[in-house]
Amino acid sequence: MTQPCLRTQVAIIGGGPSGLLLARLLHFDGIDSVIIERQSAAHVEGRIRAGVLEQGSVEVLTRAGVGKGLAQHGLTHGGFELASDGCLLRIDLERLTGKTVTVYGQTEVTKDLMAAHRASGTQMFHEASGVALHALGADRPSVSFDHGGQAWRIEADFIAGCDGFHGASRQAIPANCRSEFEKVYPFGWLGILADVPPCHDELIYATSQRGFALASMRSETRSRYYIQCRVDEDLDAWPDDRLWEELGRRLGPQVASGITTGPALEKSIAPLRSYVCETMRYGRLFLVGDAAHIVPPTGAKGLNLAIGDAHYLSTALGAFYARDETRGLEAYADVALRRVWKAERFSWMLTGLLHDFDDATDFDQRIRAAELDYIFTSEAAQRSIAENYIGLPFEDVLAGG
Ligand code: APR
Ligand code: PHB
């Protein structure tokens, strides 16, 4: 049986937020793409992930034609709270930066992107296996994979590696052509999703003698909470009532009185790491999103960085196909990595500030207390946190690296 071979302009490996969004942005520039996804559509749409969007991300998603759900159901937040041993400080994003963030779950972003794909008829292969990348240094790279018992090959001008941290794309870059930077944190986040009203109208990032906690939300009737936990924590040791009680202790009495408890719709533990792969380009392969970088969720940057990469790469590809201009493609990795590293710094800083580290010395603990004291008493320090949280501005990728 002959191997079916498709021809497209951009082969996209991975049908999560990065791949789906990139395909939508390319579609609006008249650029043809095909998505090859390992999991089923239901699996992709069922993932529970973070939910804070920078204003720049909202603008990119709107440009991709998926702004309606955001506009109707997204919650606009003008600030968030820092809590330290029960003392609250509101980081007034709107007064300090003139900007806001939108709370809208990644699950909903993914569903909106999937719905847009179905409507536009962009070709997607779900439940593809054995994905392999070929001829990345040539001008006719290709992707081979198995689907429905058939071996497939897709020839393309470019390949976008949107297949996340555990994907195949980054591994296709020869080890001597990439540098990897990683920090694994000695704790994880235990998250709970419940159909109960949020305890506060904005997010609360709390640090306490018992460790970190976060009070977030998905809507006015659905809440998302997290507590710092051991990486090897046994989820069975955390029945709902124990988790609700611990949340109240870490968020402090003023907040705890507003917590509505209820049965967990979902409960899981996620490890925390910082990771960056340099480069994000190898020949005709461009890495996007978690395939190239990971941040601890403390700064709510994971999805926003993926959106930023998709914005940069779609802009560069648009210029290439419209005007045969390669400057954006040449600059992509450097421009994207400048934004990535600043988000890595912010996420690392906030994680260090708000979490307990077993190996912290007495000096480390005094420094952390002084950092919190400085933030609670300095508008300049609060403005720095605010401008990073609402998202640093995009560069013009076509202006060159
Ligand atoms: N072949 C095809 N698809 C693959 C392969 C492979 N070898 N490996 C992984 N995938 C798919 C995964 O099933 C997933 O659907 O690639 C997709 C990658 O999606 P994400 O891991 O969500 O990464 P990304 O799209 O970059 O989105 C980043 O997602 O995980 C969160 O915190 C992260 O918010 C951030 C966002
Ligand atoms: C979430 O709502 O899941 C969330 C919000 C903010 C974060 C991390 C996760 O920093």
GROMACS .gro file of C-alpha atoms and ligand atoms in nm:
model
  447
    1MET     CA    1   0.000   0.000   0.000
    2THR     CA    2   0.154   0.337  -0.100
    3GLN     CA    3   0.218   0.585   0.181
    4PRO     CA    4  -0.026   0.880   0.153
    5CYS     CA    5   0.170   1.205   0.123
    6LEU     CA    6   0.022   1.546   0.190
    7ARG     CA    7   0.171   1.880   0.094
    8THR     CA    8   0.124   2.191   0.309
    9GLN     CA    9   0.304   2.515   0.386
   10VAL     CA   10   0.341   2.464   0.765
   11ALA     CA   11   0.324   2.125   0.937
   12ILE     CA   12   0.229   2.179   1.302
   13ILE     CA   13   0.318   1.906   1.551
   14GLY     CA   14   0.093   1.930   1.856
   15GLY     CA   15  -0.272   2.035   1.877
   16GLY     CA   16  -0.267   2.206   2.217
   17PRO     CA   17  -0.298   2.583   2.264
   18SER     CA   18   0.027   2.660   2.075
   19GLY     CA   19  -0.050   2.449   1.770
   20LEU     CA   20  -0.417   2.538   1.752
   21LEU     CA   21  -0.352   2.910   1.787
   22LEU     CA   22  -0.066   2.912   1.536
   23ALA     CA   23  -0.283   2.735   1.278
   24ARG     CA   24  -0.561   2.990   1.331
   25LEU     CA   25  -0.327   3.288   1.293
   26LEU     CA   26  -0.173   3.137   0.977
   27HIS     CA   27  -0.522   3.067   0.840
   28PHE     CA   28  -0.610   3.437   0.860
   29ASP     CA   29  -0.296   3.513   0.657
   30GLY     CA   30  -0.402   3.258   0.396
   31ILE     CA   31  -0.123   3.021   0.497
   32ASP     CA   32  -0.207   2.651   0.480
   33SER     CA   33  -0.120   2.422   0.773
   34VAL     CA   34  -0.188   2.071   0.900
   35ILE     CA   35  -0.187   1.977   1.270
   36ILE     CA   36  -0.063   1.635   1.384
   37GLU     CA   37  -0.175   1.561   1.743
   38ARG     CA   38  -0.093   1.254   1.950
   39GLN     CA   39  -0.400   1.253   2.172
   40SER     CA   40  -0.772   1.244   2.096
   41ALA     CA   41  -0.964   1.569   2.060
   42ALA     CA   42  -1.159   1.489   2.378
   43HIS     CA   43  -0.834   1.441   2.571
   44VAL     CA   44  -0.695   1.773   2.452
   45GLU     CA   45  -1.018   1.959   2.529
   46GLY     CA   46  -1.048   1.798   2.873
   47ARG     CA   47  -0.717   1.921   3.013
   48ILE     CA   48  -0.742   2.143   3.322
   49ARG     CA   49  -0.480   2.421   3.311
   50ALA     CA   50  -0.421   2.773   3.433
   51GLY     CA   51  -0.639   3.068   3.354
   52VAL     CA   52  -0.494   3.421   3.354
   53LEU     CA   53  -0.453   3.599   3.018
   54GLU     CA   54  -0.243   3.909   2.959
   55GLN     CA   55  -0.403   4.188   2.757
   56GLY     CA   56  -0.162   4.113   2.471
   57SER     CA   57  -0.276   3.751   2.475
   58VAL     CA   58  -0.642   3.856   2.458
   59GLU     CA   59  -0.559   4.072   2.153
   60VAL     CA   60  -0.382   3.781   1.977
   61LEU     CA   61  -0.667   3.539   2.054
   62THR     CA   62  -0.918   3.794   1.925
   63ARG     CA   63  -0.712   3.832   1.606
   64ALA     CA   64  -0.726   3.453   1.572
   65GLY     CA   65  -1.105   3.471   1.571
   66VAL     CA   66  -1.166   3.327   1.919
   67GLY     CA   67  -1.235   3.647   2.112
   68LYS     CA   68  -1.613   3.599   2.151
   69GLY     CA   69  -1.610   3.353   2.442
   70LEU     CA   70  -1.340   3.560   2.609
   71ALA     CA   71  -1.545   3.878   2.574
   72GLN     CA   72  -1.863   3.712   2.702
   73HIS     CA   73  -1.726   3.494   2.984
   74GLY     CA   74  -1.378   3.623   3.063
   75LEU     CA   75  -1.347   3.801   3.398
   76THR     CA   76  -1.156   4.131   3.380
   77HIS     CA   77  -0.936   4.180   3.686
   78GLY     CA   78  -0.777   4.515   3.774
   79GLY     CA   79  -0.560   4.368   4.047
   80PHE     CA   80  -0.474   4.071   4.266
   81GLU     CA   81  -0.389   4.023   4.634
   82LEU     CA   82  -0.063   3.919   4.794
   83ALA     CA   83  -0.115   3.769   5.141
   84SER     CA   84   0.167   3.724   5.388
   85ASP     CA   85   0.072   3.543   5.707
   86GLY     CA   86  -0.282   3.674   5.667
   87CYS     CA   87  -0.185   4.036   5.589
   88LEU     CA   88  -0.326   4.140   5.249
   89LEU     CA   89  -0.177   4.377   4.990
   90ARG     CA   90  -0.363   4.452   4.668
   91ILE     CA   91  -0.139   4.486   4.365
   92ASP     CA   92  -0.343   4.747   4.178
   93LEU     CA   93  -0.262   4.649   3.820
   94GLU     CA   94  -0.489   4.909   3.664
   95ARG     CA   95  -0.356   5.204   3.867
   96LEU     CA   96   0.006   5.095   3.841
   97THR     CA   97   0.008   5.001   3.470
   98GLY     CA   98  -0.320   5.117   3.318
   99LYS     CA   99  -0.385   4.755   3.217
  100THR     CA  100  -0.588   4.458   3.339
  101VAL     CA  101  -0.577   4.079   3.300
  102THR     CA  102  -0.856   3.844   3.196
  103VAL     CA  103  -0.937   3.530   3.393
  104TYR     CA  104  -1.050   3.265   3.143
  105GLY     CA  105  -0.949   2.900   3.172
  106GLN     CA  106  -0.704   2.745   2.926
  107THR     CA  107  -0.957   2.464   2.888
  108GLU     CA  108  -1.201   2.718   2.743
  109VAL     CA  109  -0.930   2.873   2.523
  110THR     CA  110  -0.854   2.528   2.382
  111LYS     CA  111  -1.222   2.447   2.326
  112ASP     CA  112  -1.275   2.780   2.149
  113LEU     CA  113  -0.974   2.715   1.924
  114MET     CA  114  -1.092   2.361   1.848
  115ALA     CA  115  -1.440   2.489   1.759
  116ALA     CA  116  -1.286   2.748   1.526
  117HIS     CA  117  -1.083   2.476   1.359
  118ARG     CA  118  -1.382   2.255   1.302
  119ALA     CA  119  -1.567   2.551   1.152
  120SER     CA  120  -1.280   2.639   0.917
  121GLY     CA  121  -1.205   2.282   0.814
  122THR     CA  122  -0.830   2.307   0.884
  123GLN     CA  123  -0.688   1.956   0.856
  124MET     CA  124  -0.600   1.794   1.190
  125PHE     CA  125  -0.486   1.440   1.262
  126HIS     CA  126  -0.575   1.326   1.615
  127GLU     CA  127  -0.440   1.008   1.773
  128ALA     CA  128  -0.134   1.018   1.551
  129SER     CA  129   0.163   0.810   1.666
  130GLY     CA  130   0.527   0.764   1.581
  131VAL     CA  131   0.573   1.127   1.477
  132ALA     CA  132   0.918   1.184   1.325
  133LEU     CA  133   1.073   1.492   1.167
  134HIS     CA  134   1.287   1.473   0.853
  135ALA     CA  135   1.521   1.695   0.648
  136LEU     CA  136   1.502   1.994   0.884
  137GLY     CA  137   1.806   2.150   0.717
  138ALA     CA  138   1.660   2.124   0.367
  139ASP     CA  139   1.394   2.345   0.209
  140ARG     CA  140   1.149   2.054   0.195
  141PRO     CA  141   1.126   1.914   0.548
  142SER     CA  142   0.864   1.652   0.625
  143VAL     CA  143   0.683   1.482   0.911
  144SER     CA  144   0.600   1.112   0.911
  145PHE     CA  145   0.351   0.946   1.147
  146ASP     CA  146   0.100   0.663   1.177
  147HIS     CA  147  -0.272   0.732   1.181
  148GLY     CA  148  -0.564   0.494   1.153
  149GLY     CA  149  -0.334   0.203   1.072
  150GLN     CA  150  -0.178   0.396   0.784
  151ALA     CA  151   0.173   0.543   0.754
  152TRP     CA  152   0.155   0.911   0.650
  153ARG     CA  153   0.406   1.171   0.535
  154ILE     CA  154   0.346   1.544   0.521
  155GLU     CA  155   0.583   1.760   0.317
  156ALA     CA  156   0.601   2.124   0.418
  157ASP     CA  157   0.799   2.444   0.381
  158PHE     CA  158   0.828   2.473   0.760
  159ILE     CA  159   0.761   2.262   1.071
  160ALA     CA  160   0.627   2.418   1.393
  161GLY     CA  161   0.711   2.215   1.703
  162CYS     CA  162   0.411   2.283   1.925
  163ASP     CA  163   0.421   1.946   2.101
  164GLY     CA  164   0.495   2.051   2.455
  165PHE     CA  165   0.772   1.962   2.699
  166HIS     CA  166   0.754   1.589   2.630
  167GLY     CA  167   0.716   1.616   2.253
  168ALA     CA  168   0.934   1.497   1.965
  169SER     CA  169   1.027   1.832   1.812
  170ARG     CA  170   1.287   1.961   2.054
  171GLN     CA  171   1.455   1.621   2.050
  172ALA     CA  172   1.488   1.651   1.671
  173ILE     CA  173   1.738   1.933   1.722
  174PRO     CA  174   2.083   1.770   1.756
  175ALA     CA  175   2.205   1.790   2.116
  176ASN     CA  176   2.513   1.986   2.010
  177CYS     CA  177   2.291   2.248   1.847
  178ARG     CA  178   2.080   2.327   2.153
  179SER     CA  179   2.153   2.448   2.508
  180GLU     CA  180   1.912   2.362   2.788
  181PHE     CA  181   1.867   2.551   3.114
  182GLU     CA  182   1.662   2.398   3.394
  183LYS     CA  183   1.570   2.446   3.758
  184VAL     CA  184   1.349   2.185   3.926
  185TYR     CA  185   1.174   2.312   4.242
  186PRO     CA  186   1.162   2.089   4.553
  187PHE     CA  187   0.784   2.107   4.578
  188GLY     CA  188   0.466   2.084   4.371
  189TRP     CA  189   0.117   2.235   4.361
  190LEU     CA  190  -0.187   2.040   4.471
  191GLY     CA  191  -0.482   2.186   4.282
  192ILE     CA  192  -0.856   2.151   4.336
  193LEU     CA  193  -1.137   2.256   4.101
  194ALA     CA  194  -1.484   2.289   4.257
  195ASP     CA  195  -1.822   2.433   4.163
  196VAL     CA  196  -1.827   2.679   4.452
  197PRO     CA  197  -1.819   3.061   4.435
  198PRO     CA  198  -1.470   3.212   4.469
  199CYS     CA  199  -1.369   3.335   4.815
  200HIS     CA  200  -1.266   3.673   4.673
  201ASP     CA  201  -1.338   3.872   4.359
  202GLU     CA  202  -0.969   3.867   4.257
  203LEU     CA  203  -0.685   3.616   4.284
  204ILE     CA  204  -0.498   3.579   4.613
  205TYR     CA  205  -0.136   3.459   4.617
  206ALA     CA  206  -0.057   3.371   4.978
  207THR     CA  207   0.256   3.279   5.168
  208SER     CA  208   0.238   3.156   5.527
  209GLN     CA  209   0.437   2.961   5.784
  210ARG     CA  210   0.262   2.653   5.641
  211GLY     CA  211   0.356   2.725   5.279
  212PHE     CA  212   0.208   2.876   4.963
  213ALA     CA  213  -0.158   2.884   4.860
  214LEU     CA  214  -0.343   3.038   4.564
  215ALA     CA  215  -0.712   3.124   4.543
  216SER     CA  216  -0.818   3.152   4.180
  217MET     CA  217  -1.136   3.098   3.979
  218ARG     CA  218  -1.288   2.998   3.646
  219SER     CA  219  -1.615   3.190   3.681
  220GLU     CA  220  -1.839   3.338   3.950
  221THR     CA  221  -1.954   2.985   4.035
  222ARG     CA  222  -1.637   2.778   3.981
  223SER     CA  223  -1.320   2.810   4.191
  224ARG     CA  224  -0.964   2.687   4.147
  225TYR     CA  225  -0.734   2.661   4.449
  226TYR     CA  226  -0.377   2.537   4.497
  227ILE     CA  227  -0.149   2.464   4.790
  228GLN     CA  228   0.224   2.402   4.786
  229CYS     CA  229   0.294   2.035   4.859
  230ARG     CA  230   0.577   1.783   4.853
  231VAL     CA  231   0.661   1.658   4.505
  232ASP     CA  232   0.600   1.301   4.619
  233GLU     CA  233   0.277   1.393   4.802
  234ASP     CA  234   0.014   1.118   4.809
  235LEU     CA  235  -0.308   1.262   4.667
  236ASP     CA  236  -0.505   1.006   4.870
  237ALA     CA  237  -0.374   1.173   5.185
  238TRP     CA  238  -0.568   1.487   5.087
  239PRO     CA  239  -0.941   1.424   5.110
  240ASP     CA  240  -1.142   1.735   5.024
  241ASP     CA  241  -1.211   1.839   5.383
  242ARG     CA  242  -0.840   1.830   5.474
  243LEU     CA  243  -0.756   2.039   5.168
  244TRP     CA  244  -1.026   2.297   5.240
  245GLU     CA  245  -0.904   2.329   5.600
  246GLU     CA  246  -0.540   2.374   5.491
  247LEU     CA  247  -0.638   2.635   5.236
  248GLY     CA  248  -0.811   2.836   5.508
  249ARG     CA  249  -0.504   2.817   5.732
  250ARG     CA  250  -0.267   2.934   5.459
  251LEU     CA  251  -0.492   3.208   5.318
  252GLY     CA  252  -0.549   3.351   5.664
  253PRO     CA  253  -0.861   3.406   5.880
  254GLN     CA  254  -0.983   3.716   5.692
  255VAL     CA  255  -0.996   3.521   5.363
  256ALA     CA  256  -1.085   3.183   5.514
  257SER     CA  257  -1.420   3.318   5.633
  258GLY     CA  258  -1.514   3.370   5.267
  259ILE     CA  259  -1.426   3.021   5.145
  260THR     CA  260  -1.718   2.808   5.027
  261THR     CA  261  -1.626   2.441   5.034
  262GLY     CA  262  -1.761   2.167   4.809
  263PRO     CA  263  -1.670   1.841   4.637
  264ALA     CA  264  -1.366   1.841   4.409
  265LEU     CA  265  -1.445   1.815   4.036
  266GLU     CA  266  -1.075   1.757   3.983
  267LYS     CA  267  -0.776   1.724   4.215
  268SER     CA  268  -0.416   1.677   4.099
  269ILE     CA  269  -0.052   1.745   4.180
  270ALA     CA  270   0.179   1.922   3.935
  271PRO     CA  271   0.558   1.953   3.968
  272LEU     CA  272   0.723   2.293   3.927
  273ARG     CA  273   1.016   2.359   3.698
  274SER     CA  274   1.182   2.639   3.504
  275TYR     CA  275   1.319   2.530   3.169
  276VAL     CA  276   1.445   2.699   2.853
  277CYS     CA  277   1.581   2.545   2.533
  278GLU     CA  278   1.811   2.767   2.332
  279THR     CA  279   1.763   2.776   2.033
  280MET     CA  280   1.396   2.783   1.935
  281ARG     CA  281   1.486   2.735   1.570
  282TYR     CA  282   1.676   2.469   1.381
  283GLY     CA  283   1.670   2.499   1.003
  284ARG     CA  284   1.305   2.484   0.898
  285LEU     CA  285   1.189   2.377   1.249
  286PHE     CA  286   1.054   2.643   1.487
  287LEU     CA  287   0.967   2.557   1.849
  288VAL     CA  288   0.659   2.719   2.006
  289GLY     CA  289   0.531   2.717   2.367
  290ASP     CA  290   0.605   2.439   2.614
  291ALA     CA  291   0.816   2.258   2.353
  292ALA     CA  292   1.077   2.528   2.415
  293HIS     CA  293   1.016   2.655   2.767
  294ILE     CA  294   0.843   2.583   3.097
  295VAL     CA  295   0.771   2.821   3.383
  296PRO     CA  296   0.645   2.751   3.736
  297PRO     CA  297   0.274   2.852   3.737
  298THR     CA  298   0.329   3.118   4.007
  299GLY     CA  299   0.347   3.400   3.752
  300ALA     CA  300   0.067   3.266   3.528
  301LYS     CA  301   0.302   3.288   3.227
  302GLY     CA  302   0.288   2.943   3.061
  303LEU     CA  303  -0.006   3.000   2.828
  304ASN     CA  304   0.083   3.366   2.773
  305LEU     CA  305   0.434   3.276   2.656
  306ALA     CA  306   0.291   3.015   2.417
  307ILE     CA  307   0.056   3.278   2.276
  308GLY     CA  308   0.346   3.521   2.238
  309ASP     CA  309   0.553   3.264   2.047
  310ALA     CA  310   0.260   3.190   1.815
  311HIS     CA  311   0.218   3.563   1.755
  312TYR     CA  312   0.588   3.609   1.668
  313LEU     CA  313   0.609   3.302   1.443
  314SER     CA  314   0.284   3.371   1.256
  315THR     CA  315   0.396   3.731   1.197
  316ALA     CA  316   0.731   3.612   1.062
  317LEU     CA  317   0.572   3.347   0.839
  318GLY     CA  318   0.315   3.597   0.716
  319ALA     CA  319   0.593   3.832   0.601
  320PHE     CA  320   0.777   3.544   0.436
  321TYR     CA  321   0.480   3.429   0.229
  322ALA     CA  322   0.353   3.779   0.153
  323ARG     CA  323   0.681   3.953   0.072
  324ASP     CA  324   0.946   3.679   0.065
  325GLU     CA  325   1.091   3.853   0.372
  326THR     CA  326   1.307   3.630   0.594
  327ARG     CA  327   1.411   3.883   0.860
  328GLY     CA  328   1.132   3.777   1.099
  329LEU     CA  329   1.218   3.408   1.064
  330GLU     CA  330   1.586   3.485   1.126
  331ALA     CA  331   1.499   3.692   1.434
  332TYR     CA  332   1.228   3.463   1.579
  333ALA     CA  333   1.440   3.266   1.825
  334ASP     CA  334   1.623   3.569   1.968
  335VAL     CA  335   1.309   3.782   1.997
  336ALA     CA  336   1.101   3.502   2.150
  337LEU     CA  337   1.377   3.405   2.394
  338ARG     CA  338   1.415   3.764   2.520
  339ARG     CA  339   1.047   3.757   2.622
  340VAL     CA  340   1.076   3.402   2.757
  341TRP     CA  341   1.373   3.477   2.981
  342LYS     CA  342   1.206   3.784   3.132
  343ALA     CA  343   0.899   3.575   3.211
  344GLU     CA  344   1.125   3.301   3.351
  345ARG     CA  345   1.287   3.560   3.579
  346PHE     CA  346   0.951   3.690   3.702
  347SER     CA  347   0.810   3.340   3.760
  348TRP     CA  348   1.126   3.230   3.939
  349MET     CA  349   1.127   3.543   4.158
  350LEU     CA  350   0.762   3.508   4.259
  351THR     CA  351   0.808   3.135   4.328
  352GLY     CA  352   1.107   3.206   4.552
  353LEU     CA  353   0.922   3.484   4.731
  354LEU     CA  354   0.602   3.293   4.808
  355HIS     CA  355   0.708   2.932   4.872
  356ASP     CA  356   0.878   2.764   5.165
  357PHE     CA  357   1.209   2.593   5.086
  358ASP     CA  358   1.315   2.314   5.322
  359ASP     CA  359   1.681   2.401   5.265
  360ALA     CA  360   1.636   2.773   5.335
  361THR     CA  361   1.892   2.905   5.584
  362ASP     CA  362   1.802   3.156   5.855
  363PHE     CA  363   1.962   3.420   5.635
  364ASP     CA  364   1.745   3.311   5.337
  365GLN     CA  365   1.435   3.344   5.552
  366ARG     CA  366   1.531   3.695   5.666
  367ILE     CA  367   1.592   3.800   5.309
  368ARG     CA  368   1.250   3.665   5.204
  369ALA     CA  369   1.085   3.850   5.492
  370ALA     CA  370   1.267   4.171   5.392
  371GLU     CA  371   1.163   4.126   5.026
  372LEU     CA  372   0.800   4.092   5.131
  373ASP     CA  373   0.832   4.393   5.364
  374TYR     CA  374   0.983   4.596   5.076
  375ILE     CA  375   0.700   4.500   4.838
  376PHE     CA  376   0.433   4.575   5.099
  377THR     CA  377   0.580   4.924   5.156
  378SER     CA  378   0.713   5.030   4.814
  379GLU     CA  379   0.498   5.139   4.522
  380ALA     CA  380   0.800   5.102   4.294
  381ALA     CA  381   0.832   4.736   4.392
  382GLN     CA  382   0.457   4.686   4.340
  383ARG     CA  383   0.475   4.852   3.995
  384SER     CA  384   0.755   4.615   3.893
  385ILE     CA  385   0.542   4.315   3.989
  386ALA     CA  386   0.240   4.467   3.815
  387GLU     CA  387   0.415   4.536   3.483
  388ASN     CA  388   0.545   4.181   3.467
  389TYR     CA  389   0.214   4.026   3.569
  390ILE     CA  390   0.009   4.212   3.303
  391GLY     CA  391   0.275   4.108   3.049
  392LEU     CA  392   0.572   4.288   2.899
  393PRO     CA  393   0.511   4.441   2.555
  394PHE     CA  394   0.576   4.241   2.237
  395GLU     CA  395   0.876   4.339   2.024
  396ASP     CA  396   0.839   4.380   1.648
  397VAL     CA  397   0.982   4.052   1.524
  398LEU     CA  398   1.007   4.197   1.172
  399ALA     CA  399   1.244   4.463   1.297
  400GLY     CA  400   1.504   4.190   1.337
  401GLY     CA  401   1.666   4.027   1.638
  402APR     N1  402   0.327   1.404   1.845
  402APR     C1  403   0.213   1.476   1.833
  402APR     N2  404   0.159   1.550   1.933
  402APR     C2  405   0.227   1.551   2.049
  402APR     C3  406   0.348   1.480   2.069
  402APR     C4  407   0.398   1.406   1.959
  402APR     N3  408   0.513   1.337   1.970
  402APR     N4  409   0.391   1.504   2.197
  402APR     C5  410   0.300   1.585   2.253
  402APR     N5  411   0.202   1.614   2.167
  402APR     C6  412   0.085   1.700   2.188
  402APR     C7  413   0.023   1.686   2.326
  402APR     O1  414  -0.071   1.579   2.328
  402APR     C8  415  -0.044   1.822   2.344
  402APR     O2  416  -0.177   1.821   2.298
  402APR     O3  417   0.127   1.835   2.181
  402APR     C9  418   0.040   1.917   2.259
  402APR    C10  419   0.123   2.011   2.344
  402APR     O4  420   0.034   2.092   2.422
  402APR     P1  421   0.082   2.157   2.561
  402APR     O5  422   0.166   2.060   2.634
  402APR     O6  423  -0.041   2.212   2.626
  402APR     O7  424   0.179   2.277   2.516
  402APR     P2  425   0.143   2.412   2.441
  402APR     O8  426   0.044   2.388   2.331
  402APR     O9  427   0.272   2.476   2.412
  402APR    O10  428   0.064   2.499   2.549
  402APR    C11  429   0.131   2.555   2.656
  402APR    O11  430  -0.019   2.440   2.797
  402APR    O12  431   0.059   2.278   2.940
  402APR    C12  432   0.016   2.407   2.933
  402APR    O13  433   0.121   2.528   3.109
  402APR    C13  434   0.122   2.504   2.971
  402APR    O14  435  -0.023   2.686   2.963
  402APR    C14  436   0.082   2.623   2.894
  402APR    C15  437   0.030   2.569   2.764
  403PHB     C1  438  -0.535   2.918   3.773
  403PHB     O1  439  -0.643   2.981   3.779
  403PHB     O2  440  -0.530   2.795   3.745
  403PHB     C2  441  -0.407   2.992   3.798
  403PHB     C3  442  -0.410   3.130   3.812
  403PHB     C4  443  -0.292   3.200   3.837
  403PHB     C5  444  -0.172   3.130   3.845
  403PHB     C6  445  -0.168   2.991   3.829
  403PHB     C7  446  -0.286   2.921   3.806
  403PHB     O3  447  -0.055   3.198   3.868
   0.00000   0.00000   0.00000
